[in-house]
Amino acid sequence: MIFTRCDPERDLETIKEIERREYPADEAASDAALEFRAREANEFFMVAKATTEDDAAPGDIIGYVCGTLLPSDELTAESMRPGAHVVGGSTLAIHSVCVRRHLQRRGHGSTLVREYAHNWVFNAHGGGATSGVRSIRLLCKPARTAFYLRAGFVLVGPSRVVHGADAWNECVITETTARDDRS
């Protein structure tokens, strides 16, 4: 895989399609939310593309991770809304971690999350984020919590944010935790 910033003109229609297929309707980001994130928080919208025929045709999108900056360390319903992004915030909220269904359970999701947190955001490799992000937070369903813990995140606890029909956990990884995890 190679990792690039989302190119709104080239990548966004495919990303919208993937989002609609891979998330339940009450959880999927709207087209407008994805457009906003791709344009206004582009340095935090990482796309993974195939490099070999093993996964997909070279250049095809395998998956993506996108996030926006928060004004504080707390995930709230307001901070998770589709048009929220505070330039200069030191906490990044991940909104989507998505891999095409036929490519799931091959390690791509783990690679995406680790690359995003450890290299893209905290180390600014590959044209990634360059701002002063100190922590990354996300919401995940309880059944997916162990996946994020393996990638270096720490469970904060049940989230107060309501999104869709299911309950969510909140997880966090800090710049220090990511650096320690790489050693």
C-alpha positions as a Markdown table, in Angstrom:
| # | Residue | x | y | z |
|---|---|---|---|---|
| 1 | Met | 0.0 | 0.0 | 0.0 |
| 2 | Ile | 0.9 | 3.6 | -0.5 |
| 3 | Phe | -0.5 | 6.4 | 1.6 |
| 4 | Thr | -1.5 | 9.7 | 0.2 |
| 5 | Arg | -3.7 | 12.7 | 1.1 |
| 6 | Cys | -7.2 | 12.4 | -0.3 |
| 7 | Asp | -7.4 | 14.1 | -3.6 |
| 8 | Pro | -11.0 | 15.5 | -3.5 |
| 9 | Glu | -11.3 | 15.6 | -7.3 |
| 10 | Arg | -10.0 | 12.1 | -8.0 |
| 11 | Asp | -10.7 | 10.1 | -4.8 |
| 12 | Leu | -13.9 | 11.5 | -3.2 |
| 13 | Glu | -16.6 | 9.7 | -5.3 |
| 14 | Thr | -15.0 | 6.3 | -4.6 |
| 15 | Ile | -14.6 | 7.2 | -0.9 |
| 16 | Lys | -18.3 | 8.1 | -0.6 |
| 17 | Glu | -19.2 | 4.8 | -2.2 |
| 18 | Ile | -17.0 | 2.9 | 0.2 |
| 19 | Glu | -18.4 | 4.8 | 3.2 |
| 20 | Arg | -22.0 | 4.0 | 2.2 |
| 21 | Arg | -21.2 | 0.3 | 1.7 |
| 22 | Glu | -19.1 | -0.3 | 4.8 |
| 23 | Tyr | -21.1 | 1.6 | 7.5 |
| 24 | Pro | -24.7 | 1.1 | 8.6 |
| 25 | Ala | -26.9 | 4.0 | 7.2 |
| 26 | Asp | -27.2 | 5.5 | 10.7 |
| 27 | Glu | -23.4 | 5.7 | 11.1 |
| 28 | Ala | -22.1 | 6.5 | 7.7 |
| 29 | Ala | -20.8 | 10.0 | 7.1 |
| 30 | Ser | -22.9 | 12.0 | 4.7 |
| 31 | Asp | -21.5 | 13.0 | 1.4 |
| 32 | Ala | -21.4 | 16.6 | 2.6 |
| 33 | Ala | -19.3 | 15.6 | 5.7 |
| 34 | Leu | -16.8 | 13.7 | 3.6 |
| 35 | Glu | -16.5 | 16.6 | 1.2 |
| 36 | Phe | -16.0 | 19.0 | 4.1 |
| 37 | Arg | -13.3 | 16.8 | 5.7 |
| 38 | Ala | -11.5 | 16.2 | 2.3 |
| 39 | Arg | -11.4 | 19.9 | 1.6 |
| 40 | Glu | -11.1 | 21.6 | 5.1 |
| 41 | Ala | -9.1 | 19.0 | 7.0 |
| 42 | Asn | -7.3 | 17.5 | 4.1 |
| 43 | Glu | -4.0 | 17.0 | 5.9 |
| 44 | Phe | -5.9 | 14.6 | 8.1 |
| 45 | Phe | -7.5 | 12.6 | 5.3 |
| 46 | Met | -5.2 | 9.7 | 4.5 |
| 47 | Val | -6.0 | 7.3 | 1.6 |
| 48 | Ala | -4.4 | 3.9 | 1.2 |
| 49 | Lys | -4.0 | 2.7 | -2.4 |
| 50 | Ala | -3.0 | -0.7 | -3.8 |
| 51 | Thr | 0.5 | -1.1 | -5.2 |
| 52 | Thr | 0.2 | -4.7 | -6.4 |
| 53 | Glu | -2.4 | -6.9 | -7.9 |
| 54 | Asp | -2.6 | -8.9 | -4.6 |
| 55 | Asp | -5.3 | -6.6 | -3.2 |
| 56 | Ala | -6.7 | -4.6 | -6.0 |
| 57 | Ala | -5.6 | -3.0 | -9.2 |
| 58 | Pro | -2.6 | -0.7 | -8.5 |
| 59 | Gly | -3.8 | 2.7 | -7.6 |
| 60 | Asp | -7.2 | 1.6 | -6.5 |
| 61 | Ile | -8.3 | 2.8 | -3.0 |
| 62 | Ile | -8.1 | 0.1 | -0.4 |
| 63 | Gly | -9.3 | 2.2 | 2.5 |
| 64 | Tyr | -9.0 | 5.5 | 4.3 |
| 65 | Val | -8.8 | 7.3 | 7.6 |
| 66 | Cys | -10.1 | 10.8 | 8.1 |
| 67 | Gly | -10.3 | 13.2 | 11.1 |
| 68 | Thr | -10.7 | 16.7 | 12.2 |
| 69 | Leu | -9.1 | 18.9 | 14.9 |
| 70 | Leu | -10.9 | 19.6 | 18.1 |
| 71 | Pro | -10.9 | 22.7 | 20.3 |
| 72 | Ser | -10.4 | 20.6 | 23.4 |
| 73 | Asp | -9.4 | 17.0 | 24.5 |
| 74 | Glu | -13.0 | 16.0 | 24.9 |
| 75 | Leu | -15.1 | 14.2 | 22.2 |
| 76 | Thr | -18.6 | 15.7 | 22.3 |
| 77 | Ala | -21.6 | 15.5 | 19.9 |
| 78 | Glu | -20.7 | 19.0 | 18.7 |
| 79 | Ser | -17.0 | 18.1 | 18.0 |
| 80 | Met | -18.1 | 15.0 | 16.1 |
| 81 | Arg | -20.6 | 16.8 | 13.9 |
| 82 | Pro | -20.0 | 16.8 | 10.1 |
| 83 | Gly | -18.7 | 20.4 | 9.8 |
| 84 | Ala | -16.6 | 20.6 | 12.9 |
| 85 | His | -12.9 | 21.4 | 12.4 |
| 86 | Val | -10.9 | 23.8 | 14.5 |
| 87 | Val | -7.6 | 24.8 | 12.8 |
| 88 | Gly | -4.8 | 24.8 | 15.4 |
| 89 | Gly | -6.5 | 22.3 | 17.7 |
| 90 | Ser | -4.1 | 19.8 | 19.4 |
| 91 | Thr | -6.6 | 16.9 | 19.5 |
| 92 | Leu | -7.6 | 15.0 | 16.4 |
| 93 | Ala | -10.9 | 13.2 | 16.2 |
| 94 | Ile | -10.9 | 10.2 | 13.9 |
| 95 | His | -14.3 | 10.0 | 12.1 |
| 96 | Ser | -13.8 | 7.1 | 9.7 |
| 97 | Val | -11.5 | 4.1 | 9.5 |
| 98 | Cys | -12.7 | 2.2 | 6.5 |
| 99 | Val | -11.4 | -0.7 | 4.4 |
| 100 | Arg | -13.3 | -2.2 | 1.4 |
| 101 | Arg | -15.2 | -5.2 | 2.7 |
| 102 | His | -13.6 | -7.7 | 0.3 |
| 103 | Leu | -10.2 | -6.6 | 1.6 |
| 104 | Gln | -11.0 | -6.8 | 5.3 |
| 105 | Arg | -9.4 | -9.3 | 7.6 |
| 106 | Arg | -6.1 | -9.1 | 5.8 |
| 107 | Gly | -4.3 | -6.7 | 8.1 |
| 108 | His | -5.1 | -3.6 | 6.0 |
| 109 | Gly | -7.1 | -1.9 | 8.8 |
| 110 | Ser | -4.4 | -2.4 | 11.3 |
| 111 | Thr | -1.8 | -1.1 | 8.9 |
| 112 | Leu | -4.0 | 1.9 | 8.1 |
| 113 | Val | -4.6 | 2.8 | 11.8 |
| 114 | Arg | -0.9 | 2.4 | 12.8 |
| 115 | Glu | 0.3 | 4.3 | 9.7 |
| 116 | Tyr | -2.1 | 7.1 | 10.4 |
| 117 | Ala | -1.4 | 7.5 | 14.1 |
| 118 | His | 2.3 | 6.7 | 14.3 |
| 119 | Asn | 3.6 | 8.1 | 11.1 |
| 120 | Trp | 1.0 | 10.3 | 9.3 |
| 121 | Val | -0.1 | 12.4 | 12.3 |
| 122 | Phe | 2.6 | 12.3 | 14.9 |
| 123 | Asn | 5.6 | 12.1 | 12.5 |
| 124 | Ala | 4.3 | 14.0 | 9.5 |
| 125 | His | 5.6 | 11.4 | 7.0 |
| 126 | Gly | 4.4 | 11.0 | 3.5 |
| 127 | Gly | 2.9 | 14.5 | 3.3 |
| 128 | Gly | 0.8 | 13.9 | 6.3 |
| 129 | Ala | -0.2 | 16.3 | 9.1 |
| 130 | Thr | 2.3 | 19.0 | 10.1 |
| 131 | Ser | 0.4 | 20.7 | 13.0 |
| 132 | Gly | 0.9 | 20.2 | 16.7 |
| 133 | Val | -1.4 | 17.3 | 17.3 |
| 134 | Arg | -0.8 | 15.9 | 20.8 |
| 135 | Ser | -3.5 | 13.2 | 20.9 |
| 136 | Ile | -5.9 | 11.3 | 18.7 |
| 137 | Arg | -9.3 | 10.3 | 19.9 |
| 138 | Leu | -12.0 | 8.1 | 18.3 |
| 139 | Leu | -15.2 | 6.3 | 19.1 |
| 140 | Cys | -15.6 | 2.6 | 18.4 |
| 141 | Lys | -18.1 | -0.1 | 19.1 |
| 142 | Pro | -17.2 | -2.3 | 22.1 |
| 143 | Ala | -16.6 | -5.3 | 19.8 |
| 144 | Arg | -13.9 | -3.2 | 17.9 |
| 145 | Thr | -12.1 | -1.9 | 21.0 |
| 146 | Ala | -9.4 | -4.6 | 21.0 |
| 147 | Phe | -8.5 | -3.7 | 17.4 |
| 148 | Tyr | -7.6 | -0.2 | 18.4 |
| 149 | Leu | -5.9 | -1.3 | 21.6 |
| 150 | Arg | -3.6 | -3.5 | 19.5 |
| 151 | Ala | -2.7 | -0.3 | 17.4 |
| 152 | Gly | -1.6 | 1.5 | 20.5 |
| 153 | Phe | -4.8 | 3.3 | 21.6 |
| 154 | Val | -5.9 | 3.2 | 25.2 |
| 155 | Leu | -9.5 | 2.8 | 26.3 |
| 156 | Val | -10.9 | 5.9 | 28.0 |
| 157 | Gly | -14.3 | 4.3 | 28.7 |
| 158 | Pro | -17.9 | 4.4 | 27.4 |
| 159 | Ser | -18.6 | 7.5 | 25.3 |
| 160 | Arg | -21.3 | 10.0 | 26.1 |
| 161 | Val | -21.6 | 10.7 | 22.4 |
| 162 | Val | -24.7 | 9.2 | 20.8 |
| 163 | His | -24.3 | 8.2 | 17.1 |
| 164 | Gly | -26.6 | 5.7 | 15.5 |
| 165 | Ala | -28.3 | 3.0 | 17.5 |
| 166 | Asp | -25.3 | 1.4 | 19.3 |
| 167 | Ala | -23.2 | 2.3 | 22.3 |
| 168 | Trp | -19.6 | 3.5 | 21.7 |
| 169 | Asn | -16.3 | 3.4 | 23.6 |
| 170 | Glu | -13.8 | 6.2 | 23.4 |
| 171 | Cys | -10.1 | 5.5 | 22.8 |
| 172 | Val | -7.1 | 7.8 | 22.8 |
| 173 | Ile | -3.5 | 7.6 | 21.7 |
| 174 | Thr | -1.0 | 10.4 | 22.6 |
| 175 | Glu | 2.1 | 11.5 | 20.8 |
| 176 | Thr | 4.1 | 10.1 | 23.8 |
| 177 | Thr | 2.3 | 6.7 | 23.7 |
| 178 | Ala | 2.8 | 6.4 | 20.0 |
| 179 | Arg | 6.6 | 7.2 | 20.3 |
| 180 | Asp | 6.9 | 4.7 | 23.1 |
| 181 | Asp | 5.0 | 2.1 | 21.1 |
| 182 | Arg | 7.5 | 2.5 | 18.2 |
| 183 | Ser | 10.6 | 1.8 | 20.3 |
